[in-house]
Amino acid sequence: KEYQEPRGVYFVRTGLVKLEKKGTHGRKMLLKIASPGQPLGHHCIEPGDLHSTSAVTIEDGRFCFIEIDAFRKAVHQSETFRSEIRRLILGETRELETKLALMTYRLVREKVADALLYIAKRYGYAPDGNGIRINVDRQEMADMAGTTKEQVSKTLAELMKMGLLRCRAKHFRFIDLEGLTALVDGYKMKLT
């Protein structure tokens, strides 16, 4: 949990976990969805470090747990492992910085399209499959996109009219990955 001392580091083997942070007025911001192969709690390398986010499972899964003392000992004893953890944390920080910077200037449609692409990736959406059923509600999508639940619902309806999406509630039967990417990348090209 956010602001608590870690007991250990978890590695997601199966399932999905959302990482959220409390914002103003108690509203939570969904920062990331961790999928299989990703660690949780690895930022707490030094004694006294506290969790900066809360982790909540959104899909049943299996996890590998390493006690915090064993993790810290491994980090301090192995330069290779320490470098990998540092590289991982820096990559996550850059990704979050980019996301926050672009959130400031993007239109709502572009923010929601980007959130949909992220969700599709995390849930393993395949164009030739049966779609995906997600455990992320409209409010959580709004928190990811930096907008409101009402704007997400309105934008999803617009994207369906544009033929970029077919969904009902939490079942996304079709997601036009190329079309959504073009929508998001079209904005990125305006910045340069």
GROMACS .gro file of C-alpha atoms in nm:
model
  192
    1LYS     CA    1   0.000   0.000   0.000
    2GLU     CA    2   0.097   0.359  -0.060
    3TYR     CA    3   0.323   0.511   0.210
    4GLN     CA    4   0.382   0.175   0.381
    5GLU     CA    5   0.708  -0.007   0.432
    6PRO     CA    6   0.755  -0.294   0.189
    7ARG     CA    7   0.749  -0.656   0.298
    8GLY     CA    8   0.898  -0.769  -0.029
    9VAL     CA    9   0.903  -0.754  -0.406
   10TYR     CA   10   0.647  -0.935  -0.618
   11PHE     CA   11   0.688  -1.054  -0.975
   12VAL     CA   12   0.369  -1.099  -1.173
   13ARG     CA   13   0.357  -1.450  -1.319
   14THR     CA   14  -0.005  -1.442  -1.438
   15GLY     CA   15  -0.286  -1.187  -1.409
   16LEU     CA   16  -0.287  -0.809  -1.400
   17VAL     CA   17  -0.228  -0.557  -1.122
   18LYS     CA   18  -0.308  -0.186  -1.127
   19LEU     CA   19  -0.077   0.063  -0.959
   20GLU     CA   20  -0.261   0.367  -0.833
   21LYS     CA   21  -0.180   0.680  -0.637
   22LYS     CA   22  -0.410   0.894  -0.429
   23GLY     CA   23  -0.465   1.235  -0.577
   24THR     CA   24  -0.644   1.543  -0.463
   25HIS     CA   25  -0.987   1.504  -0.303
   26GLY     CA   26  -0.926   1.130  -0.256
   27ARG     CA   27  -0.947   1.054  -0.629
   28LYS     CA   28  -0.709   0.781  -0.733
   29MET     CA   29  -0.494   0.798  -1.044
   30LEU     CA   30  -0.423   0.474  -1.225
   31LEU     CA   31  -0.056   0.500  -1.320
   32LYS     CA   32   0.018   0.159  -1.463
   33ILE     CA   33  -0.114  -0.189  -1.523
   34ALA     CA   34   0.151  -0.448  -1.442
   35SER     CA   35   0.134  -0.762  -1.653
   36PRO     CA   36   0.318  -1.097  -1.642
   37GLY     CA   37   0.694  -1.061  -1.611
   38GLN     CA   38   0.684  -0.724  -1.437
   39PRO     CA   39   0.800  -0.657  -1.079
   40LEU     CA   40   0.610  -0.470  -0.808
   41GLY     CA   41   0.776  -0.296  -0.511
   42HIS     CA   42   1.123  -0.290  -0.665
   43HIS     CA   43   1.158   0.086  -0.606
   44CYS     CA   44   1.215   0.033  -0.233
   45ILE     CA   45   1.585  -0.044  -0.251
   46GLU     CA   46   1.705   0.135   0.062
   47PRO     CA   47   1.587   0.089   0.422
   48GLY     CA   48   1.327   0.354   0.502
   49ASP     CA   49   1.192   0.362   0.146
   50LEU     CA   50   0.813   0.355   0.139
   51HIS     CA   51   0.580   0.242  -0.138
   52SER     CA   52   0.478   0.537  -0.356
   53THR     CA   53   0.173   0.359  -0.500
   54SER     CA   54  -0.084   0.098  -0.402
   55ALA     CA   55  -0.112  -0.227  -0.595
   56VAL     CA   56  -0.456  -0.380  -0.653
   57THR     CA   57  -0.518  -0.700  -0.849
   58ILE     CA   58  -0.763  -0.653  -1.134
   59GLU     CA   59  -0.736  -1.006  -1.262
   60ASP     CA   60  -0.664  -1.319  -1.060
   61GLY     CA   61  -0.304  -1.420  -1.091
   62ARG     CA   62   0.001  -1.587  -0.951
   63PHE     CA   63   0.298  -1.403  -0.809
   64CYS     CA   64   0.654  -1.477  -0.707
   65PHE     CA   65   0.746  -1.313  -0.374
   66ILE     CA   66   1.096  -1.219  -0.256
   67GLU     CA   67   1.134  -1.087   0.098
   68ILE     CA   68   1.259  -0.729   0.105
   69ASP     CA   69   1.581  -0.807   0.295
   70ALA     CA   70   1.677  -1.076   0.043
   71PHE     CA   71   1.596  -0.841  -0.247
   72ARG     CA   72   1.801  -0.555  -0.100
   73LYS     CA   73   2.092  -0.789  -0.028
   74ALA     CA   74   2.089  -0.911  -0.390
   75VAL     CA   75   2.077  -0.552  -0.519
   76HIS     CA   76   2.374  -0.446  -0.307
   77GLN     CA   77   2.583  -0.758  -0.378
   78SER     CA   78   2.541  -0.772  -0.755
   79GLU     CA   79   2.642  -0.480  -0.975
   80THR     CA   80   2.465  -0.645  -1.269
   81PHE     CA   81   2.139  -0.682  -1.078
   82ARG     CA   82   2.169  -0.327  -0.939
   83SER     CA   83   2.222  -0.193  -1.293
   84GLU     CA   84   1.916  -0.384  -1.421
   85ILE     CA   85   1.695  -0.250  -1.141
   86ARG     CA   86   1.827   0.103  -1.200
   87ARG     CA   87   1.763   0.068  -1.577
   88LEU     CA   88   1.411  -0.060  -1.511
   89ILE     CA   89   1.327   0.225  -1.272
   90LEU     CA   90   1.468   0.489  -1.509
   91GLY     CA   91   1.267   0.344  -1.798
   92GLU     CA   92   0.947   0.354  -1.592
   93THR     CA   93   1.022   0.711  -1.487
   94ARG     CA   94   1.079   0.823  -1.847
   95GLU     CA   95   0.757   0.652  -1.959
   96LEU     CA   96   0.559   0.824  -1.684
   97GLU     CA   97   0.718   1.165  -1.756
   98THR     CA   98   0.631   1.134  -2.125
   99LYS     CA   99   0.275   1.028  -2.043
  100LEU     CA  100   0.225   1.322  -1.805
  101ALA     CA  101   0.375   1.575  -2.046
  102LEU     CA  102   0.160   1.459  -2.337
  103MET     CA  103  -0.150   1.449  -2.117
  104THR     CA  104  -0.120   1.821  -2.074
  105TYR     CA  105  -0.148   1.897  -2.445
  106ARG     CA  106  -0.354   1.614  -2.591
  107LEU     CA  107  -0.718   1.637  -2.677
  108VAL     CA  108  -0.952   1.410  -2.481
  109ARG     CA  109  -0.999   1.181  -2.783
  110GLU     CA  110  -0.621   1.134  -2.811
  111LYS     CA  111  -0.588   1.066  -2.437
  112VAL     CA  112  -0.861   0.802  -2.444
  113ALA     CA  113  -0.718   0.644  -2.762
  114ASP     CA  114  -0.378   0.621  -2.593
  115ALA     CA  115  -0.534   0.462  -2.282
  116LEU     CA  116  -0.714   0.208  -2.505
  117LEU     CA  117  -0.389   0.117  -2.679
  118TYR     CA  118  -0.223   0.068  -2.341
  119ILE     CA  119  -0.509  -0.151  -2.216
  120ALA     CA  120  -0.511  -0.353  -2.539
  121LYS     CA  121  -0.139  -0.421  -2.499
  122ARG     CA  122  -0.167  -0.519  -2.133
  123TYR     CA  123  -0.461  -0.751  -2.199
  124GLY     CA  124  -0.294  -0.909  -2.501
  125TYR     CA  125  -0.551  -0.797  -2.758
  126ALA     CA  126  -0.509  -0.979  -3.091
  127PRO     CA  127  -0.695  -0.846  -3.400
  128ASP     CA  128  -0.775  -1.201  -3.512
  129GLY     CA  129  -0.908  -1.308  -3.171
  130ASN     CA  130  -1.240  -1.278  -2.990
  131GLY     CA  131  -1.161  -0.942  -2.834
  132ILE     CA  132  -1.084  -0.882  -2.469
  133ARG     CA  133  -1.284  -0.853  -2.149
  134ILE     CA  134  -1.121  -0.599  -1.923
  135ASN     CA  135  -1.143  -0.544  -1.550
  136VAL     CA  136  -1.094  -0.169  -1.584
  137ASP     CA  137  -1.405   0.044  -1.547
  138ARG     CA  138  -1.478   0.379  -1.710
  139GLN     CA  139  -1.360   0.574  -1.404
  140GLU     CA  140  -1.027   0.393  -1.408
  141MET     CA  141  -0.993   0.461  -1.780
  142ALA     CA  142  -1.063   0.827  -1.703
  143ASP     CA  143  -0.795   0.821  -1.434
  144MET     CA  144  -0.548   0.675  -1.684
  145ALA     CA  145  -0.636   0.932  -1.949
  146GLY     CA  146  -0.652   1.232  -1.716
  147THR     CA  147  -1.016   1.311  -1.790
  148THR     CA  148  -1.363   1.235  -1.656
  149LYS     CA  149  -1.575   0.921  -1.672
  150GLU     CA  150  -1.835   1.110  -1.876
  151GLN     CA  151  -1.571   1.217  -2.130
  152VAL     CA  152  -1.448   0.857  -2.160
  153SER     CA  153  -1.802   0.731  -2.231
  154LYS     CA  154  -1.859   1.008  -2.486
  155THR     CA  155  -1.524   0.943  -2.654
  156LEU     CA  156  -1.581   0.566  -2.670
  157ALA     CA  157  -1.912   0.636  -2.847
  158GLU     CA  158  -1.729   0.868  -3.093
  159LEU     CA  159  -1.460   0.606  -3.159
  160MET     CA  160  -1.731   0.345  -3.226
  161LYS     CA  161  -1.899   0.580  -3.477
  162MET     CA  162  -1.560   0.625  -3.645
  163GLY     CA  163  -1.531   0.245  -3.675
  164LEU     CA  164  -1.220   0.229  -3.455
  165LEU     CA  165  -1.386   0.029  -3.181
  166ARG     CA  166  -1.668  -0.215  -3.105
  167CYS     CA  167  -1.743  -0.262  -2.739
  168ARG     CA  168  -2.017  -0.323  -2.488
  169ALA     CA  169  -1.950  -0.253  -2.122
  170LYS     CA  170  -1.611  -0.418  -2.051
  171HIS     CA  171  -1.603  -0.642  -2.359
  172PHE     CA  172  -1.401  -0.494  -2.643
  173ARG     CA  173  -1.477  -0.710  -2.946
  174PHE     CA  174  -1.276  -0.501  -3.193
  175ILE     CA  175  -1.002  -0.242  -3.148
  176ASP     CA  176  -0.848  -0.082  -3.457
  177LEU     CA  177  -0.493  -0.064  -3.327
  178GLU     CA  178  -0.360   0.106  -3.640
  179GLY     CA  179  -0.642   0.362  -3.644
  180LEU     CA  180  -0.598   0.448  -3.276
  181THR     CA  181  -0.221   0.466  -3.318
  182ALA     CA  182  -0.264   0.704  -3.612
  183LEU     CA  183  -0.495   0.917  -3.398
  184VAL     CA  184  -0.237   0.934  -3.118
  185ASP     CA  185   0.067   0.964  -3.349
  186GLY     CA  186  -0.106   1.236  -3.547
  187TYR     CA  187  -0.084   1.444  -3.233
  188LYS     CA  188   0.282   1.356  -3.175
  189MET     CA  189   0.364   1.478  -3.526
  190LYS     CA  190   0.205   1.816  -3.444
  191LEU     CA  191   0.458   1.862  -3.163
  192THR     CA  192   0.762   1.844  -3.390
   0.00000   0.00000   0.00000
